[in-house]
């Protein structure tokens, strides 16, 4: 039997139910990017706000890229389950906050109608780093992006994130306050979205651009929760726990954190009810999380891919990779200032524990996607700052060499072909292959501004990278990480 409103009562005992009257929910939030991360993170904070008695905050979930999730959720009346697992412990709940799930290309009018509805005062987004049509080297709007070109010529039938947001805002009564919270892993994510949206709007409607600049709030936010993509095995496992089939079931860790800049234009759900922290300055939290968690994650992912290790927990059970992960985290930790009152060293220890959580099948291939978008946020600022101060970061520099080797070789150390999912990778890989392995060649690769920026990289670092790539080519990943 499939999960739906009428089958809720058949869920296994011990599964937590929404616990409020869903028929009283009205729509108050639009979320763009209906992936697992949103459903396991922001939606649960909104669920907590609703449970505390405020029924204004039903979520309209919008997918831009594929119809599967909107279809699955619609067939389940918006309901889905989240199981939190750490070691042997597991708790499962059914979430009721999603009142409508739409696939934008098939339901554009409804999506734009929801964005224009004055009762909707909050929009949240998780569309991945590449979903914002940002030019990789300038950080401005990429007007050569095919979706942006399409939307500029048909602004009322948009398909990009920016195009959909702008078209919705254009229909909105100008005095209806709106806050848009970007929840993707980018430094200054709210500021970046604001700049891109204003730049896009300038090209279709300068009055709208002014309205966005003056009236729409785009607070920065740090989001954190490890949410592996669902697999047939995780869906079957969830079915056993639930006693019902749930095509949108999530299995994730117990940890969750959301730190949001307290800068909203109008009403918002009381996300504090779910433990969110509203603060004046999110930047130190963002830098700490993006570098320590995401930076170490990426270091683990590429090394594990080359070693043929499939999950983060399996990598952490390997003594060489575990020591490398700790080293990379220490390198990254040395580059961040602790948020006020925050114990960074304890945070680091907790992260290592979270990575060891063998109850999660967190695939290193999932983390390895879109490296050309992620590495400039997660490693390169730390490497640049350190290089400028003449400081060597031995583990992080090895991590960079490992990533370049992964892109260049496209196969593991055991000769298995690797599937690289990253639209920006072919251009960098081509440069790397043309370049060879000496320092001059690495200099060529580091001149790929879309990833490494315009500033030249210091010579000593370039030489060290060339040395590491040589070891990787001749003796493999374990040899590099052990020396
Ligand atoms: C991961 C993140 O896939 C990745 O790149 O590093 O999704 C990570 O699990 C989350 O940011 C944790 O908050």
mmCIF file of C-alpha atoms in Angstrom, residues 11 14 16 37-38 77 80 98 127 132 139 151 184 227 262 271 345 366 373 385 408 479 481:
data_model
loop_
_atom_site.group_PDB
_atom_site.id
_atom_site.type_symbol
_atom_site.label_atom_id
_atom_site.label_comp_id
_atom_site.label_asym_id
_atom_site.label_seq_id
_atom_site.Cartn_x
_atom_site.Cartn_y
_atom_site.Cartn_z
ATOM 1 C CA UNK A 11 1.646 3.268 9.002
ATOM 2 C CA UNK A 14 6.243 4.120 16.243
ATOM 3 C CA UNK A 16 5.593 9.800 13.981
ATOM 4 C CA UNK A 37 17.903 18.004 0.751
ATOM 5 C CA UNK A 38 14.944 20.363 0.947
ATOM 6 C CA UNK A 77 -0.938 13.931 -1.305
ATOM 7 C CA UNK A 80 6.661 11.604 2.575
ATOM 8 C CA UNK A 98 4.077 20.027 1.411
ATOM 9 C CA UNK A 127 18.825 24.171 -7.046
ATOM 10 C CA UNK A 132 21.899 30.010 -10.609
ATOM 11 C CA UNK A 139 30.388 35.518 -10.538
ATOM 12 C CA UNK A 151 14.373 33.181 -20.782
ATOM 13 C CA UNK A 184 22.660 26.125 -1.571
ATOM 14 C CA UNK A 227 21.196 13.571 3.018
ATOM 15 C CA UNK A 262 17.700 37.723 10.496
ATOM 16 C CA UNK A 271 11.745 28.037 12.029
ATOM 17 C CA UNK A 345 37.628 21.917 17.450
ATOM 18 C CA UNK A 366 27.322 11.935 -5.300
ATOM 19 C CA UNK A 373 31.411 24.498 -9.072
ATOM 20 C CA UNK A 385 44.855 32.839 1.418
ATOM 21 C CA UNK A 408 42.516 13.897 -16.151
ATOM 22 C CA UNK A 479 51.204 6.325 -2.308
ATOM 23 C CA UNK A 481 48.382 10.173 0.561
#
